[in-house]
């Protein structure tokens, strides 16, 4: 996380200090003030502060009692508008800024190509076409596919919740999480797997966590719509989606919630995404409303983190470099890259994500 690096934290600490001054006047903590700011964004916003300490839950709940006037909201926003130094994610991490998907016409053209090559029974959850832009440009795409290992679904937290309820009755707002894979067959497999593990017949809110940029969003939402019609899920959510992706998805089936990072130091979503959600009547689930702990610990955040904390790992430039080298090595070893420079191949295939 670039913004947590020492050279950026030195600049960003001024934001914490000014928020701390206002919190002192209000008789609350900086984290309570930051959380209250998100609460005051309206009824359609639900912040989800994460914590590993039970004692922090009480402090977070007490933030509900912090009332902010219009003047105080403006004061906080004027402070935050000064600008935070450093990106919230390091290079190579997919965010809403990179979540645009190919047009639906691309997918239809691809289906024609598969039909031509007699690949109608292609298992979409195991095979992925890499370059849609070639199809769109005139059907010059070859049968460029790659196998993927069986997708692992991240549902450990919710397995525990399902076990706690003993499978009796419904589980309120169970978030079915899956890796970034929007293939219709995988979406269905992931959902049915979640239902089985949780011991429920229907999931209230089912997210597409992250946007699969290999597929038109209409294809993914189309399958989720079928799951709604079959009574397996009630509502559809998206995570880290761009404004254009949200509009396209909502046109296929109403999207109930958009999950995104929104806090006093992550306000870029206010440019397009928040207005789009307001216009379409979509709820906003704001994660990391405390700035990933910044408004709890301030500039000493990194000092207070334990070994293995993802914020500390992501902040280590050396480890990021080693990680990149590992994947570059795997990339270079691919047969398709054997006779080409990695850089030239990446430039040629802009949709390829390393």
GROMACS .gro file of C-alpha atoms in nm:
model
  354
    1UNK     CA    1   0.000   0.000   0.000
    2UNK     CA    2   0.192   0.301  -0.125
    3UNK     CA    3   0.010   0.551   0.096
    4UNK     CA    4   0.132   0.369   0.406
    5UNK     CA    5   0.497   0.397   0.308
    6UNK     CA    6   0.703   0.627   0.533
    7UNK     CA    7   0.756   0.900   0.274
    8UNK     CA    8   0.381   0.922   0.211
    9UNK     CA    9   0.278   0.878   0.573
   10UNK     CA   10   0.477   1.188   0.665
   11UNK     CA   11   0.249   1.388   0.434
   12UNK     CA   12  -0.070   1.205   0.530
   13UNK     CA   13  -0.028   1.247   0.905
   14UNK     CA   14  -0.150   1.607   0.876
   15UNK     CA   15  -0.493   1.470   0.782
   16UNK     CA   16  -0.498   1.257   1.096
   17UNK     CA   17  -0.389   1.548   1.314
   18UNK     CA   18  -0.666   1.775   1.187
   19UNK     CA   19  -0.928   1.502   1.224
   20UNK     CA   20  -0.797   1.441   1.575
   21UNK     CA   21  -0.845   1.811   1.659
   22UNK     CA   22  -1.210   1.799   1.552
   23UNK     CA   23  -1.262   1.471   1.737
   24UNK     CA   24  -1.130   1.631   2.056
   25UNK     CA   25  -1.387   1.908   2.022
   26UNK     CA   26  -1.661   1.650   1.969
   27UNK     CA   27  -1.551   1.435   2.262
   28UNK     CA   28  -1.488   1.126   2.049
   29UNK     CA   29  -1.196   0.941   1.895
   30UNK     CA   30  -1.063   1.009   1.543
   31UNK     CA   31  -1.185   0.667   1.428
   32UNK     CA   32  -1.535   0.737   1.564
   33UNK     CA   33  -1.538   1.069   1.381
   34UNK     CA   34  -1.424   0.906   1.056
   35UNK     CA   35  -1.690   0.638   1.090
   36UNK     CA   36  -1.957   0.897   1.175
   37UNK     CA   37  -1.868   1.085   0.856
   38UNK     CA   38  -1.954   0.775   0.652
   39UNK     CA   39  -2.274   0.719   0.855
   40UNK     CA   40  -2.384   1.073   0.771
   41UNK     CA   41  -2.366   1.005   0.395
   42UNK     CA   42  -2.727   0.887   0.402
   43UNK     CA   43  -2.954   0.591   0.468
   44UNK     CA   44  -2.834   0.409   0.158
   45UNK     CA   45  -2.479   0.376   0.293
   46UNK     CA   46  -2.363   0.092   0.519
   47UNK     CA   47  -2.003   0.111   0.646
   48UNK     CA   48  -1.835  -0.216   0.740
   49UNK     CA   49  -1.530  -0.144   0.959
   50UNK     CA   50  -1.315  -0.451   1.003
   51UNK     CA   51  -1.148  -0.535   1.332
   52UNK     CA   52  -0.960  -0.823   1.488
   53UNK     CA   53  -1.019  -0.700   1.845
   54UNK     CA   54  -1.355  -0.740   2.017
   55UNK     CA   55  -1.297  -0.425   2.222
   56UNK     CA   56  -1.297  -0.219   1.904
   57UNK     CA   57  -1.656  -0.321   1.829
   58UNK     CA   58  -1.788  -0.117   2.122
   59UNK     CA   59  -1.602   0.192   2.002
   60UNK     CA   60  -1.731   0.144   1.649
   61UNK     CA   61  -2.090   0.108   1.770
   62UNK     CA   62  -2.058   0.423   1.980
   63UNK     CA   63  -1.976   0.614   1.661
   64UNK     CA   64  -2.348   0.596   1.585
   65UNK     CA   65  -2.408   0.849   1.863
   66UNK     CA   66  -2.169   1.105   1.710
   67UNK     CA   67  -2.383   1.369   1.538
   68UNK     CA   68  -2.231   1.597   1.277
   69UNK     CA   69  -2.378   1.924   1.157
   70UNK     CA   70  -2.365   2.035   0.794
   71UNK     CA   71  -2.085   2.275   0.890
   72UNK     CA   72  -1.884   1.998   1.056
   73UNK     CA   73  -1.931   1.770   0.754
   74UNK     CA   74  -1.804   2.051   0.530
   75UNK     CA   75  -1.508   2.108   0.759
   76UNK     CA   76  -1.410   1.741   0.747
   77UNK     CA   77  -1.446   1.729   0.371
   78UNK     CA   78  -1.237   2.042   0.326
   79UNK     CA   79  -0.962   1.876   0.527
   80UNK     CA   80  -0.981   1.557   0.323
   81UNK     CA   81  -0.985   1.748  -0.004
   82UNK     CA   82  -0.624   1.857   0.055
   83UNK     CA   83  -0.529   1.521  -0.090
   84UNK     CA   84  -0.382   1.196   0.032
   85UNK     CA   85  -0.038   1.105  -0.098
   86UNK     CA   86   0.009   0.758  -0.242
   87UNK     CA   87  -0.228   0.508  -0.401
   88UNK     CA   88  -0.447   0.291  -0.182
   89UNK     CA   89  -0.328  -0.023  -0.362
   90UNK     CA   90   0.005  -0.124  -0.506
   91UNK     CA   91   0.062  -0.193  -0.877
   92UNK     CA   92  -0.105  -0.497  -1.025
   93UNK     CA   93  -0.406  -0.499  -0.792
   94UNK     CA   94  -0.743  -0.480  -0.967
   95UNK     CA   95  -0.970  -0.198  -0.852
   96UNK     CA   96  -1.277  -0.021  -0.985
   97UNK     CA   97  -1.047   0.186  -1.205
   98UNK     CA   98  -0.962  -0.126  -1.406
   99UNK     CA   99  -1.302  -0.294  -1.393
  100UNK     CA  100  -1.440  -0.205  -1.736
  101UNK     CA  101  -1.541  -0.512  -1.935
  102UNK     CA  102  -1.564  -0.587  -2.309
  103UNK     CA  103  -1.891  -0.497  -2.484
  104UNK     CA  104  -2.159  -0.763  -2.515
  105UNK     CA  105  -2.112  -0.769  -2.893
  106UNK     CA  106  -1.765  -0.910  -2.829
  107UNK     CA  107  -1.907  -1.206  -2.640
  108UNK     CA  108  -2.161  -1.276  -2.914
  109UNK     CA  109  -1.883  -1.270  -3.172
  110UNK     CA  110  -1.681  -1.508  -2.958
  111UNK     CA  111  -1.972  -1.752  -2.943
  112UNK     CA  112  -1.982  -1.753  -3.322
  113UNK     CA  113  -1.612  -1.836  -3.335
  114UNK     CA  114  -1.657  -2.121  -3.085
  115UNK     CA  115  -1.942  -2.254  -3.297
  116UNK     CA  116  -1.729  -2.234  -3.609
  117UNK     CA  117  -1.454  -2.439  -3.444
  118UNK     CA  118  -1.714  -2.680  -3.304
  119UNK     CA  119  -1.638  -2.588  -2.945
  120UNK     CA  120  -2.000  -2.551  -2.837
  121UNK     CA  121  -1.936  -2.764  -2.529
  122UNK     CA  122  -1.649  -2.551  -2.408
  123UNK     CA  123  -1.649  -2.546  -2.027
  124UNK     CA  124  -1.636  -2.175  -1.956
  125UNK     CA  125  -1.541  -2.220  -1.592
  126UNK     CA  126  -1.216  -2.389  -1.700
  127UNK     CA  127  -1.129  -2.206  -2.020
  128UNK     CA  128  -1.098  -1.837  -2.087
  129UNK     CA  129  -1.048  -1.647  -2.412
  130UNK     CA  130  -0.770  -1.396  -2.352
  131UNK     CA  131  -0.807  -1.132  -2.618
  132UNK     CA  132  -1.159  -1.012  -2.693
  133UNK     CA  133  -1.032  -0.710  -2.882
  134UNK     CA  134  -0.907  -0.932  -3.166
  135UNK     CA  135  -1.255  -1.079  -3.202
  136UNK     CA  136  -1.406  -0.733  -3.203
  137UNK     CA  137  -1.153  -0.605  -3.455
  138UNK     CA  138  -1.253  -0.851  -3.726
  139UNK     CA  139  -1.257  -1.209  -3.605
  140UNK     CA  140  -0.881  -1.265  -3.634
  141UNK     CA  141  -0.860  -1.433  -3.296
  142UNK     CA  142  -0.711  -1.776  -3.290
  143UNK     CA  143  -0.817  -2.042  -3.043
  144UNK     CA  144  -0.617  -1.868  -2.771
  145UNK     CA  145  -0.730  -2.026  -2.448
  146UNK     CA  146  -0.574  -2.120  -2.123
  147UNK     CA  147  -0.671  -2.367  -1.856
  148UNK     CA  148  -0.709  -2.255  -1.499
  149UNK     CA  149  -0.688  -2.452  -1.182
  150UNK     CA  150  -1.011  -2.519  -1.002
  151UNK     CA  151  -1.124  -2.190  -0.854
  152UNK     CA  152  -1.106  -2.168  -0.479
  153UNK     CA  153  -1.396  -1.993  -0.316
  154UNK     CA  154  -1.328  -1.770  -0.017
  155UNK     CA  155  -1.610  -1.856   0.220
  156UNK     CA  156  -1.433  -1.953   0.543
  157UNK     CA  157  -1.593  -1.680   0.754
  158UNK     CA  158  -1.939  -1.764   0.629
  159UNK     CA  159  -1.891  -2.138   0.682
  160UNK     CA  160  -1.846  -2.055   1.048
  161UNK     CA  161  -2.161  -1.843   1.045
  162UNK     CA  162  -2.358  -2.122   0.880
  163UNK     CA  163  -2.232  -2.368   1.138
  164UNK     CA  164  -2.325  -2.134   1.420
  165UNK     CA  165  -2.686  -2.124   1.304
  166UNK     CA  166  -2.692  -2.499   1.265
  167UNK     CA  167  -2.854  -2.458   0.927
  168UNK     CA  168  -3.187  -2.374   1.093
  169UNK     CA  169  -3.374  -2.075   0.954
  170UNK     CA  170  -3.225  -1.809   0.733
  171UNK     CA  171  -2.891  -1.637   0.771
  172UNK     CA  172  -2.927  -1.259   0.736
  173UNK     CA  173  -2.723  -1.101   0.461
  174UNK     CA  174  -2.480  -1.381   0.389
  175UNK     CA  175  -2.216  -1.252   0.146
  176UNK     CA  176  -2.126  -1.534  -0.091
  177UNK     CA  177  -1.770  -1.457  -0.194
  178UNK     CA  178  -1.594  -1.592  -0.499
  179UNK     CA  179  -1.271  -1.518  -0.674
  180UNK     CA  180  -1.269  -1.286  -0.973
  181UNK     CA  181  -1.423  -1.519  -1.226
  182UNK     CA  182  -1.745  -1.417  -1.397
  183UNK     CA  183  -1.801  -1.721  -1.618
  184UNK     CA  184  -2.171  -1.822  -1.598
  185UNK     CA  185  -2.090  -2.186  -1.521
  186UNK     CA  186  -1.854  -2.086  -1.242
  187UNK     CA  187  -2.097  -1.831  -1.098
  188UNK     CA  188  -2.358  -2.105  -1.068
  189UNK     CA  189  -2.114  -2.360  -0.929
  190UNK     CA  190  -1.985  -2.110  -0.672
  191UNK     CA  191  -2.336  -2.017  -0.560
  192UNK     CA  192  -2.453  -2.375  -0.526
  193UNK     CA  193  -2.136  -2.456  -0.334
  194UNK     CA  194  -2.202  -2.166  -0.096
  195UNK     CA  195  -2.560  -2.279  -0.039
  196UNK     CA  196  -2.442  -2.630   0.043
  197UNK     CA  197  -2.168  -2.522   0.283
  198UNK     CA  198  -2.394  -2.274   0.460
  199UNK     CA  199  -2.682  -2.514   0.484
  200UNK     CA  200  -2.935  -2.263   0.349
  201UNK     CA  201  -3.172  -2.261   0.054
  202UNK     CA  202  -3.123  -1.897  -0.039
  203UNK     CA  203  -2.851  -1.634   0.003
  204UNK     CA  204  -2.983  -1.285   0.071
  205UNK     CA  205  -2.709  -1.078  -0.091
  206UNK     CA  206  -2.467  -1.241  -0.333
  207UNK     CA  207  -2.169  -1.040  -0.455
  208UNK     CA  208  -1.955  -1.068  -0.761
  209UNK     CA  209  -1.638  -0.980  -0.569
  210UNK     CA  210  -1.428  -0.791  -0.818
  211UNK     CA  211  -1.503  -0.764  -1.188
  212UNK     CA  212  -1.390  -1.026  -1.437
  213UNK     CA  213  -1.262  -0.800  -1.714
  214UNK     CA  214  -1.237  -1.090  -1.959
  215UNK     CA  215  -1.614  -1.109  -1.993
  216UNK     CA  216  -1.890  -0.858  -2.067
  217UNK     CA  217  -2.055  -0.777  -1.733
  218UNK     CA  218  -2.392  -0.860  -1.894
  219UNK     CA  219  -2.285  -1.225  -1.916
  220UNK     CA  220  -2.209  -1.248  -1.544
  221UNK     CA  221  -2.518  -1.057  -1.435
  222UNK     CA  222  -2.730  -1.265  -1.671
  223UNK     CA  223  -2.642  -1.578  -1.476
  224UNK     CA  224  -2.695  -1.405  -1.142
  225UNK     CA  225  -3.038  -1.298  -1.268
  226UNK     CA  226  -3.122  -1.664  -1.335
  227UNK     CA  227  -3.018  -1.750  -0.978
  228UNK     CA  228  -3.256  -1.482  -0.850
  229UNK     CA  229  -3.539  -1.621  -1.063
  230UNK     CA  230  -3.467  -1.970  -0.930
  231UNK     CA  231  -3.487  -1.846  -0.570
  232UNK     CA  232  -3.125  -1.927  -0.488
  233UNK     CA  233  -3.031  -1.566  -0.418
  234UNK     CA  234  -3.245  -1.262  -0.339
  235UNK     CA  235  -3.026  -0.966  -0.431
  236UNK     CA  236  -2.720  -0.900  -0.646
  237UNK     CA  237  -2.415  -0.703  -0.538
  238UNK     CA  238  -2.095  -0.595  -0.714
  239UNK     CA  239  -1.758  -0.508  -0.566
  240UNK     CA  240  -1.504  -0.261  -0.705
  241UNK     CA  241  -1.706  -0.184  -1.019
  242UNK     CA  242  -1.668   0.126  -1.236
  243UNK     CA  243  -1.962   0.357  -1.308
  244UNK     CA  244  -2.003   0.226  -1.662
  245UNK     CA  245  -1.991  -0.135  -1.543
  246UNK     CA  246  -2.256  -0.059  -1.281
  247UNK     CA  247  -2.488   0.095  -1.540
  248UNK     CA  248  -2.451  -0.198  -1.778
  249UNK     CA  249  -2.510  -0.449  -1.500
  250UNK     CA  250  -2.811  -0.262  -1.364
  251UNK     CA  251  -2.970  -0.262  -1.710
  252UNK     CA  252  -2.974  -0.644  -1.707
  253UNK     CA  253  -3.103  -0.682  -1.349
  254UNK     CA  254  -3.131  -0.433  -1.061
  255UNK     CA  255  -2.812  -0.422  -0.857
  256UNK     CA  256  -2.887  -0.388  -0.486
  257UNK     CA  257  -2.546  -0.300  -0.344
  258UNK     CA  258  -2.205  -0.179  -0.455
  259UNK     CA  259  -1.912  -0.258  -0.227
  260UNK     CA  260  -1.626  -0.010  -0.243
  261UNK     CA  261  -1.364   0.160  -0.030
  262UNK     CA  262  -1.494   0.493   0.096
  263UNK     CA  263  -1.355   0.698   0.379
  264UNK     CA  264  -1.214   1.041   0.455
  265UNK     CA  265  -0.893   0.940   0.281
  266UNK     CA  266  -1.044   0.736  -0.006
  267UNK     CA  267  -1.283   0.974  -0.179
  268UNK     CA  268  -1.209   0.918  -0.547
  269UNK     CA  269  -1.529   0.712  -0.573
  270UNK     CA  270  -1.725   1.035  -0.526
  271UNK     CA  271  -1.635   1.149  -0.877
  272UNK     CA  272  -1.855   0.904  -1.068
  273UNK     CA  273  -1.944   0.591  -0.874
  274UNK     CA  274  -2.133   0.745  -0.581
  275UNK     CA  275  -2.344   0.972  -0.808
  276UNK     CA  276  -2.423   0.671  -1.030
  277UNK     CA  277  -2.538   0.466  -0.731
  278UNK     CA  278  -2.752   0.756  -0.607
  279UNK     CA  279  -2.910   0.797  -0.949
  280UNK     CA  280  -2.993   0.428  -0.984
  281UNK     CA  281  -3.101   0.379  -0.623
  282UNK     CA  282  -2.823   0.135  -0.541
  283UNK     CA  283  -2.705   0.088  -0.183
  284UNK     CA  284  -2.340   0.150  -0.095
  285UNK     CA  285  -2.141  -0.084   0.128
  286UNK     CA  286  -1.832   0.109   0.232
  287UNK     CA  287  -1.543  -0.108   0.343
  288UNK     CA  288  -1.235   0.026   0.523
  289UNK     CA  289  -1.421   0.338   0.649
  290UNK     CA  290  -1.140   0.388   0.901
  291UNK     CA  291  -0.874   0.411   0.631
  292UNK     CA  292  -0.740   0.061   0.701
  293UNK     CA  293  -0.670   0.162   1.059
  294UNK     CA  294  -0.516   0.500   0.976
  295UNK     CA  295  -0.781   0.690   1.174
  296UNK     CA  296  -0.733   0.456   1.469
  297UNK     CA  297  -0.355   0.468   1.499
  298UNK     CA  298  -0.253   0.765   1.289
  299UNK     CA  299   0.105   0.788   1.159
  300UNK     CA  300   0.211   0.513   1.402
  301UNK     CA  301  -0.008   0.260   1.225
  302UNK     CA  302   0.279   0.063   1.072
  303UNK     CA  303   0.457   0.040   1.406
  304UNK     CA  304   0.153  -0.120   1.567
  305UNK     CA  305   0.098  -0.389   1.306
  306UNK     CA  306   0.191  -0.748   1.382
  307UNK     CA  307   0.409  -0.957   1.154
  308UNK     CA  308   0.207  -1.102   0.871
  309UNK     CA  309  -0.051  -0.822   0.869
  310UNK     CA  310  -0.146  -0.772   0.503
  311UNK     CA  311  -0.099  -0.395   0.534
  312UNK     CA  312   0.259  -0.449   0.639
  313UNK     CA  313   0.330  -0.705   0.369
  314UNK     CA  314   0.178  -0.490   0.095
  315UNK     CA  315   0.381  -0.198   0.218
  316UNK     CA  316   0.711  -0.378   0.171
  317UNK     CA  317   0.854  -0.272  -0.165
  318UNK     CA  318   1.120  -0.542  -0.150
  319UNK     CA  319   0.863  -0.818  -0.104
  320UNK     CA  320   0.651  -0.673  -0.384
  321UNK     CA  321   0.955  -0.685  -0.612
  322UNK     CA  322   1.027  -1.048  -0.521
  323UNK     CA  323   0.661  -1.130  -0.584
  324UNK     CA  324   0.673  -0.962  -0.924
  325UNK     CA  325   0.992  -1.148  -1.018
  326UNK     CA  326   0.827  -1.480  -0.936
  327UNK     CA  327   0.534  -1.413  -1.165
  328UNK     CA  328   0.750  -1.266  -1.438
  329UNK     CA  329   0.945  -1.591  -1.437
  330UNK     CA  330   0.625  -1.792  -1.474
  331UNK     CA  331   0.511  -1.561  -1.752
  332UNK     CA  332   0.835  -1.591  -1.948
  333UNK     CA  333   0.820  -1.970  -1.923
  334UNK     CA  334   0.485  -1.988  -2.103
  335UNK     CA  335   0.513  -2.152  -2.449
  336UNK     CA  336   0.340  -1.856  -2.614
  337UNK     CA  337   0.608  -1.623  -2.481
  338UNK     CA  338   0.908  -1.836  -2.572
  339UNK     CA  339   0.979  -1.650  -2.896
  340UNK     CA  340   0.870  -1.304  -2.789
  341UNK     CA  341   0.975  -1.044  -2.537
  342UNK     CA  342   0.735  -1.031  -2.237
  343UNK     CA  343   0.702  -0.654  -2.272
  344UNK     CA  344   0.604  -0.671  -2.638
  345UNK     CA  345   0.346  -0.941  -2.569
  346UNK     CA  346   0.189  -0.740  -2.289
  347UNK     CA  347   0.168  -0.432  -2.510
  348UNK     CA  348   0.012  -0.637  -2.789
  349UNK     CA  349  -0.240  -0.803  -2.559
  350UNK     CA  350  -0.353  -0.514  -2.341
  351UNK     CA  351  -0.627  -0.724  -2.181
  352UNK     CA  352  -0.370  -0.968  -2.042
  353UNK     CA  353  -0.327  -0.918  -1.669
  354UNK     CA  354   0.001  -1.014  -1.507
   0.00000   0.00000   0.00000
